[in-house]
Amino acid sequence: MPPSVPSLPRRVAHILRTSLFAQVLCALVLGIVVGKLWPGFAADLQPLGDGFTRLIKTIISPLVFCVVVVGIAKAGDLKAFGRIGLKALIWFEVASTLALIIGLVAANVVQPGSGMNVDPSTLNSAAVDAKTGGGHLPSTTEFIVNAIPTSFIGAFAENELLQVLILACLVGAALLHLGHTKVPKVLPAIEQAQEIIFAVVGFIMRLAPIAVFGAMAVLIGNYGLGVIETYAKLIVLCYVAAALFIALLAVALRMVTGLSLWKFLRYIREEMLLALGTASTESVMPRVMQKLRKAGARDDAVGLVLPTGYSFNLDGASLYLSIGTLFIAQAVGVDLSLSQQITVVLVLMLTSKGMAGIPGSAFLALSATASSLGAIPAGAVALLLGVDRIMDSMRVVTNLLGNCVAVFAVSRWEGALDLDRAKKVLDGEVAASEEDAVVETRTEPEPEPEPESATPAGVPAVVPAQPAKEPAPEVG
């Protein structure tokens, strides 16, 4: 009798029950519908997304610490770790500068702000101050000094990733110096803590669809779909420029490692959709770190390159800032010369490095750029208040892919990438999901089969007795 085929509702229910991607996608659509139909109710759903993000943030710092310490200790070479950091910084600077240049060229060609003829005096600059909370971007000196921890516990409590990285490097170097003989229990304890943290990540990720639903409902409820019509030209330009940059990333990844970015996108589709829904790359950082490790990247490369990229490699933000600066200038009727646009690139190369974790950082960077030029009124930055949240999706996708490509590229250069495993995982030949990993670690090995006896079936086997001592030879 042929096996019965499950009905369509049963198959759909099975997919929704087992696939995080399907759950998040449904939550995304449902959030848009609720935000459009009941904007007042949608505004009250803000705690759903915020609560999820807070839960994720609680485990980012200890996770980064554990991964980096274990990576250094197992690699056994602190110089190699330094080379990975240096190559990562070089990659970050080249990538972010390329993103700035692409943004400037695209804005010059399309002219998204031309014809608006906005009077800067009519704009409410106080709204920008409310968005940024009266903060400011740190100078280069402040940025470097702030990266040095003043307290071991404080670095974790304040989620300062660069400070946590420095502490992890020091602890990893100390483990290498002391050796496993003097502190034999420390490294296994950190490895076990790492596994516990990844298990906690699995628990929290079950709440991801709820977070995406809340965040998307709030977005549509607060801003509506009308803002897309008003800023259509700017929005389309930013997303097309981001698509061009991602295509260049795909070419660079193929040339350096031979891997396909599109297959990698399929591999992290759940994390990418979650980042889109919550407009936060931090919400997927633990899962992405785990997937990069399972895709063949060594622990020390993943632990150093990815967290550092969150501060130094904001490719999507660089695209947005360069396009946004020219959009503002065009909207208020200011024609920037070539030298002034070069100044824009140089200023944004510095200001974009201190943006991570600062509320309204994009507006602070734009205000700093406008002030350095002296030609754009600082209050004109308020033009982007209505569209900034819509740009979050473009920024988080570009930032996340840029950092993941950096991990693969730097790992390949340093010989810290298992290329065969990476290709098998991205091709789907190796199961690398967390569920499979849990099964692999928890499943007990099957007992080895007993050796077959030569005794005929139905006859009980006779246990051989211990050989008796041979009798002494008789004396004739």
XYZ file of C-alpha atoms in Angstrom:
476
model
C 0.000 0.000 0.000
C 1.580 3.336 -1.025
C 2.318 5.791 1.819
C -0.298 8.490 2.270
C 0.690 12.004 1.235
C 0.020 14.660 3.925
C -2.636 17.191 3.029
C -1.684 20.783 2.188
C -2.824 22.205 5.560
C -0.758 19.585 7.363
C 2.322 20.411 5.287
C 1.870 24.136 5.916
C 1.425 23.534 9.632
C 4.578 21.399 9.697
C 6.599 24.118 7.936
C 5.326 26.806 10.301
C 6.127 24.616 13.290
C 9.670 23.693 12.221
C 10.972 26.554 10.036
C 12.138 29.750 11.732
C 12.297 31.411 8.312
C 8.588 30.729 7.666
C 7.644 31.910 11.156
C 9.542 35.185 10.808
C 8.194 35.767 7.293
C 4.598 35.320 8.476
C 5.249 37.620 11.438
C 6.695 40.236 9.059
C 3.590 40.212 6.850
C 1.247 40.187 9.840
C 3.087 43.146 11.372
C 2.659 45.179 8.175
C -1.073 44.392 8.084
C -1.613 45.306 11.750
C 0.422 48.501 11.425
C -1.586 49.588 8.408
C -5.055 48.728 9.745
C -4.633 49.594 13.453
C -1.777 52.151 13.771
C -2.836 53.146 17.285
C -2.685 49.581 18.554
C 0.565 48.946 16.639
C 2.313 51.778 18.485
C 1.785 49.880 21.759
C 3.720 46.863 20.450
C 7.116 48.534 20.805
C 8.087 46.449 23.885
C 7.951 43.233 21.829
C 10.892 44.194 19.638
C 12.749 46.055 22.364
C 12.463 43.160 24.808
C 13.888 40.692 22.316
C 16.809 42.987 21.499
C 17.568 43.450 25.193
C 17.625 39.683 25.717
C 20.072 39.233 22.841
C 22.313 42.043 24.084
C 22.693 40.352 27.458
C 24.590 37.444 25.907
C 26.634 39.182 23.177
C 29.527 40.266 25.395
C 30.065 36.934 27.216
C 29.712 35.087 23.900
C 32.346 37.224 22.178
C 34.649 36.817 25.182
C 34.345 33.025 25.195
C 34.769 32.629 21.429
C 37.862 34.861 21.299
C 39.551 33.293 24.339
C 38.940 29.756 23.076
C 40.056 30.748 19.582
C 43.369 32.192 20.776
C 44.055 29.329 23.175
C 43.339 26.629 20.589
C 45.158 28.372 17.740
C 48.207 28.595 19.976
C 49.691 31.542 18.087
C 49.175 35.095 19.296
C 51.062 36.522 16.313
C 48.557 34.923 13.952
C 45.775 36.564 15.931
C 47.480 39.939 15.492
C 47.785 39.363 11.751
C 44.066 38.547 11.555
C 43.234 41.825 13.303
C 45.495 43.876 11.022
C 44.122 42.285 7.837
C 40.582 42.801 9.089
C 41.181 46.524 9.662
C 42.645 46.883 6.165
C 39.628 45.116 4.658
C 37.236 47.269 6.695
C 38.827 50.526 5.577
C 38.848 49.551 1.888
C 35.241 48.307 1.978
C 33.784 51.303 3.836
C 35.669 53.772 1.611
C 34.339 51.977 -1.476
C 30.813 52.229 -0.052
C 31.238 55.989 0.488
C 32.471 56.506 -3.064
C 29.626 54.438 -4.558
C 27.142 56.515 -2.586
C 28.599 59.819 -3.769
C 28.695 58.729 -7.415
C 25.107 57.447 -7.259
C 23.844 60.679 -5.655
C 25.632 62.799 -8.273
C 24.156 60.793 -11.126
C 20.554 60.495 -9.895
C 20.269 63.820 -7.998
C 17.602 62.586 -5.515
C 17.132 65.983 -3.830
C 17.091 68.221 -6.891
C 13.952 70.293 -7.412
C 12.778 70.159 -3.784
C 13.822 73.789 -3.070
C 13.477 73.448 0.695
C 13.888 76.506 2.916
C 16.130 75.365 5.833
C 14.540 77.930 8.162
C 11.228 76.070 7.948
C 12.751 72.853 9.291
C 12.518 71.905 12.966
C 16.103 71.315 14.065
C 14.912 70.548 17.600
C 13.535 67.266 16.275
C 17.083 66.221 15.402
C 18.232 67.010 18.947
C 15.398 64.872 20.285
C 16.407 62.032 17.967
C 20.067 62.128 19.051
C 19.340 62.795 22.734
C 21.774 65.699 22.742
C 24.712 63.329 22.252
C 27.779 63.656 20.069
C 30.086 61.376 18.181
C 33.439 60.759 19.895
C 36.593 62.168 18.391
C 39.326 59.808 17.209
C 41.192 60.198 20.497
C 38.038 59.632 22.546
C 37.167 56.590 20.445
C 40.565 55.002 21.110
C 40.540 55.848 24.816
C 36.974 54.561 25.222
C 38.035 51.239 23.723
C 40.327 50.666 26.717
C 38.416 49.070 29.610
C 38.428 50.635 33.049
C 36.735 47.674 34.703
C 36.607 43.984 33.862
C 32.964 43.693 34.904
C 32.033 47.128 33.562
C 32.969 46.192 30.008
C 30.422 43.366 30.108
C 27.785 45.365 31.984
C 27.874 48.202 29.437
C 28.157 45.881 26.407
C 31.302 47.617 25.142
C 32.401 45.109 22.498
C 35.809 46.655 21.816
C 36.606 46.605 25.539
C 35.440 42.997 25.791
C 37.662 42.121 22.816
C 40.707 43.637 24.506
C 39.997 41.714 27.714
C 39.502 38.499 25.747
C 42.825 38.986 23.955
C 44.588 39.506 27.284
C 43.015 36.419 28.842
C 43.754 34.314 25.751
C 47.373 35.482 25.735
C 47.667 34.672 29.450
C 46.369 31.135 28.827
C 48.965 30.652 26.105
C 51.697 31.977 28.393
C 50.759 29.813 31.373
C 50.058 26.708 29.338
C 47.496 24.019 30.009
C 49.571 22.464 32.787
C 49.293 25.434 35.198
C 45.617 26.209 34.562
C 44.175 22.935 33.239
C 40.552 23.672 34.220
C 40.151 27.245 32.898
C 39.888 26.586 29.163
C 37.412 23.672 29.486
C 35.276 25.856 31.765
C 35.202 28.676 29.201
C 34.338 26.176 26.449
C 31.461 24.829 28.528
C 30.246 28.376 29.235
C 30.293 29.016 25.490
C 28.062 25.996 24.862
C 25.656 27.189 27.566
C 25.452 30.624 25.931
C 24.691 29.088 22.536
C 21.930 27.036 24.160
C 20.486 30.243 25.639
C 20.602 31.797 22.161
C 18.496 28.902 20.913
C 15.891 29.558 23.593
C 15.737 33.297 22.861
C 15.457 32.768 19.107
C 12.116 31.067 19.633
C 10.794 34.560 20.411
C 12.103 36.011 17.130
C 8.755 35.929 15.258
C 7.075 37.862 18.083
C 9.854 40.482 17.981
C 9.608 40.884 14.201
C 5.823 41.238 14.385
C 6.069 43.979 17.010
C 8.895 45.898 15.320
C 7.268 45.872 11.878
C 3.839 46.864 13.239
C 5.399 49.839 15.051
C 7.285 50.911 11.916
C 4.217 50.911 9.663
C 1.971 52.308 12.389
C 4.245 55.282 13.123
C 5.421 56.168 9.633
C 2.805 54.617 7.362
C 3.370 53.837 3.723
C 2.972 57.456 2.600
C 6.572 58.299 3.490
C 7.684 55.857 0.807
C 5.863 57.914 -1.815
C 7.338 61.196 -0.563
C 10.933 59.961 -0.529
C 10.582 57.350 -3.278
C 13.530 58.615 -5.324
C 15.899 58.653 -2.355
C 14.744 55.252 -1.066
C 15.083 53.557 -4.451
C 18.527 55.102 -4.968
C 19.805 53.878 -1.581
C 18.541 50.338 -2.123
C 19.898 50.155 -5.690
C 23.295 51.442 -4.512
C 23.258 48.832 -1.729
C 22.438 46.109 -4.263
C 25.389 47.238 -6.397
C 27.704 47.163 -3.397
C 26.483 43.684 -2.413
C 27.138 42.503 -5.987
C 30.717 43.772 -5.639
C 30.975 41.900 -2.338
C 29.854 38.735 -4.127
C 32.585 39.192 -6.753
C 35.222 39.832 -4.072
C 34.147 36.752 -2.083
C 34.269 34.573 -5.201
C 37.737 35.856 -6.151
C 39.227 35.473 -2.665
C 37.613 32.243 -1.473
C 35.701 30.733 -4.400
C 32.501 30.767 -2.308
C 29.109 31.997 -3.496
C 27.504 34.892 -1.632
C 24.067 33.838 -2.863
C 24.478 30.383 -1.326
C 25.625 32.050 1.883
C 22.486 34.206 1.814
C 20.385 31.058 1.604
C 22.392 29.602 4.477
C 21.638 32.571 6.791
C 18.178 33.390 5.438
C 16.548 33.138 8.883
C 19.062 35.539 10.423
C 18.799 37.933 7.469
C 15.007 38.075 7.705
C 15.212 38.609 11.458
C 17.687 41.468 10.987
C 15.330 43.015 8.434
C 12.344 42.724 10.738
C 14.006 44.100 13.857
C 16.286 46.571 12.003
C 19.179 45.392 14.163
C 22.295 43.403 13.337
C 22.943 42.825 17.038
C 19.829 40.655 17.234
C 21.433 38.065 14.929
C 25.082 38.379 15.916
C 25.227 35.251 18.146
C 23.538 33.053 15.526
C 25.710 34.401 12.706
C 28.858 33.744 14.746
C 27.745 30.162 15.285
C 26.919 29.624 11.610
C 30.231 31.084 10.445
C 32.082 28.690 12.751
C 30.102 25.748 11.418
C 30.825 26.899 7.874
C 34.554 26.355 8.364
C 35.810 29.700 9.730
C 38.155 29.273 12.692
C 37.047 30.481 16.124
C 39.732 33.143 16.475
C 38.891 34.688 13.081
C 35.145 34.724 13.759
C 35.571 36.028 17.292
C 37.802 38.916 16.243
C 36.616 39.962 12.779
C 32.831 39.921 13.231
C 32.559 41.922 16.506
C 35.217 44.396 15.338
C 33.283 44.880 12.108
C 30.297 46.061 14.125
C 32.343 49.159 15.015
C 34.678 49.567 12.026
C 32.855 48.137 9.006
C 29.488 49.866 8.677
C 29.216 49.621 4.897
C 25.461 50.208 4.758
C 25.753 53.238 7.026
C 28.558 54.617 4.839
C 26.361 54.317 1.737
C 23.479 56.033 3.478
C 25.603 58.859 4.887
C 27.223 59.751 1.572
C 23.907 59.694 -0.326
C 22.137 61.503 2.525
C 24.695 64.329 2.608
C 24.291 65.065 -1.089
C 20.507 64.680 -0.867
C 20.368 67.365 1.833
C 22.644 69.677 -0.150
C 20.578 69.257 -3.315
C 17.284 69.732 -1.433
C 18.347 73.129 -0.018
C 19.941 74.228 -3.302
C 23.623 73.927 -2.369
C 25.948 72.776 -5.147
C 28.948 70.972 -3.624
C 32.205 71.174 -5.545
C 34.496 68.207 -6.137
C 36.839 69.304 -3.329
C 33.908 69.601 -0.933
C 32.703 66.110 -1.868
C 36.202 64.757 -1.216
C 35.997 66.445 2.172
C 32.676 64.640 2.736
C 34.412 61.280 2.130
C 37.296 62.111 4.467
C 35.018 63.339 7.251
C 32.678 60.347 6.972
C 35.634 57.941 7.007
C 36.358 59.219 10.520
C 32.867 59.838 11.886
C 31.430 56.520 10.704
C 33.917 54.606 12.888
C 32.404 55.893 16.113
C 28.742 55.390 15.242
C 28.060 51.939 16.700
C 25.780 51.908 19.731
C 25.087 55.679 19.789
C 21.413 56.755 19.504
C 20.761 58.791 16.345
C 24.359 58.266 15.222
C 23.496 58.777 11.539
C 22.157 62.265 12.277
C 25.179 63.079 14.419
C 27.484 62.051 11.566
C 25.456 64.045 9.034
C 25.454 67.108 11.320
C 29.223 66.826 11.800
C 29.718 66.565 8.034
C 27.473 69.578 7.370
C 29.335 71.623 9.977
C 32.746 70.716 8.514
C 31.657 71.838 5.036
C 30.170 75.097 6.246
C 27.907 75.237 3.202
C 24.975 73.085 4.373
C 22.746 74.381 7.204
C 22.898 71.962 10.134
C 19.111 72.112 10.518
C 18.693 70.638 7.033
C 19.542 67.226 8.497
C 15.923 67.164 9.737
C 14.897 66.389 6.146
C 15.874 62.766 6.726
C 13.905 62.267 9.939
C 10.889 60.843 8.135
C 12.825 58.349 6.031
C 15.618 57.257 8.371
C 13.738 54.261 9.808
C 12.876 53.041 6.297
C 16.603 52.959 5.527
C 17.372 50.667 8.464
C 16.646 47.550 6.408
C 19.164 48.570 3.774
C 21.768 49.418 6.377
C 21.473 46.242 8.435
C 21.569 43.906 5.409
C 24.594 45.640 3.884
C 26.421 45.880 7.221
C 25.780 42.222 8.033
C 26.841 40.877 4.640
C 29.896 43.124 4.588
C 31.075 41.764 7.939
C 30.383 38.130 7.008
C 32.326 38.477 3.750
C 35.165 40.046 5.750
C 35.247 36.983 8.042
C 35.544 34.600 5.091
C 38.095 36.729 3.229
C 40.385 37.364 6.209
C 40.119 33.723 7.299
C 41.116 32.606 3.813
C 44.145 34.916 3.743
C 45.285 33.706 7.142
C 44.690 30.009 6.440
C 41.956 29.926 9.087
C 39.195 28.708 6.750
C 38.274 25.087 6.085
C 37.318 25.685 2.463
C 36.094 22.151 1.788
C 33.730 22.267 4.740
C 32.552 25.771 3.785
C 31.595 24.608 0.294
C 29.800 21.523 1.605
C 27.845 23.545 4.174
C 26.817 26.231 1.670
C 25.853 23.532 -0.857
C 23.681 21.864 1.755
C 25.747 18.677 1.823
C 26.536 19.094 5.536
C 23.750 19.752 7.999
C 24.908 22.740 10.012
C 21.800 23.979 11.785
C 21.787 24.260 15.542
C 19.175 21.564 15.812
C 21.460 19.128 14.031
C 24.329 20.144 16.276
C 22.268 19.470 19.371
C 21.317 16.049 18.033
C 24.927 15.249 17.249
C 26.104 16.201 20.729
C 23.294 14.573 22.644
C 22.832 11.332 20.729
C 24.647 8.499 22.406
C 26.670 6.204 20.211
C 24.983 2.970 19.353
C 26.401 -0.064 21.145
C 28.663 -2.187 19.046
C 27.004 -5.428 17.908
C 28.014 -8.545 19.684
C 30.288 -10.815 17.663
C 28.301 -13.497 15.944
C 28.641 -16.915 17.498
C 29.239 -20.046 15.496
C 26.654 -21.853 17.636
C 23.673 -23.009 15.569
C 20.393 -21.179 16.068
C 18.302 -22.487 18.921
C 21.284 -23.922 20.792
C 22.360 -21.897 23.827
C 25.838 -20.557 23.628
C 28.285 -22.120 26.012
C 30.529 -19.741 27.904
C 34.048 -21.119 27.638
C 35.478 -22.062 30.953
C 38.826 -20.801 32.127
C 41.560 -23.085 30.839
C 42.644 -25.530 33.485
C 46.230 -26.062 34.347
C 47.827 -28.880 32.429
C 48.479 -31.928 34.618
C 52.035 -32.661 35.451
C 53.543 -35.390 33.288
C 53.470 -38.837 34.886
C 56.744 -40.342 35.907
C 57.263 -43.730 34.399
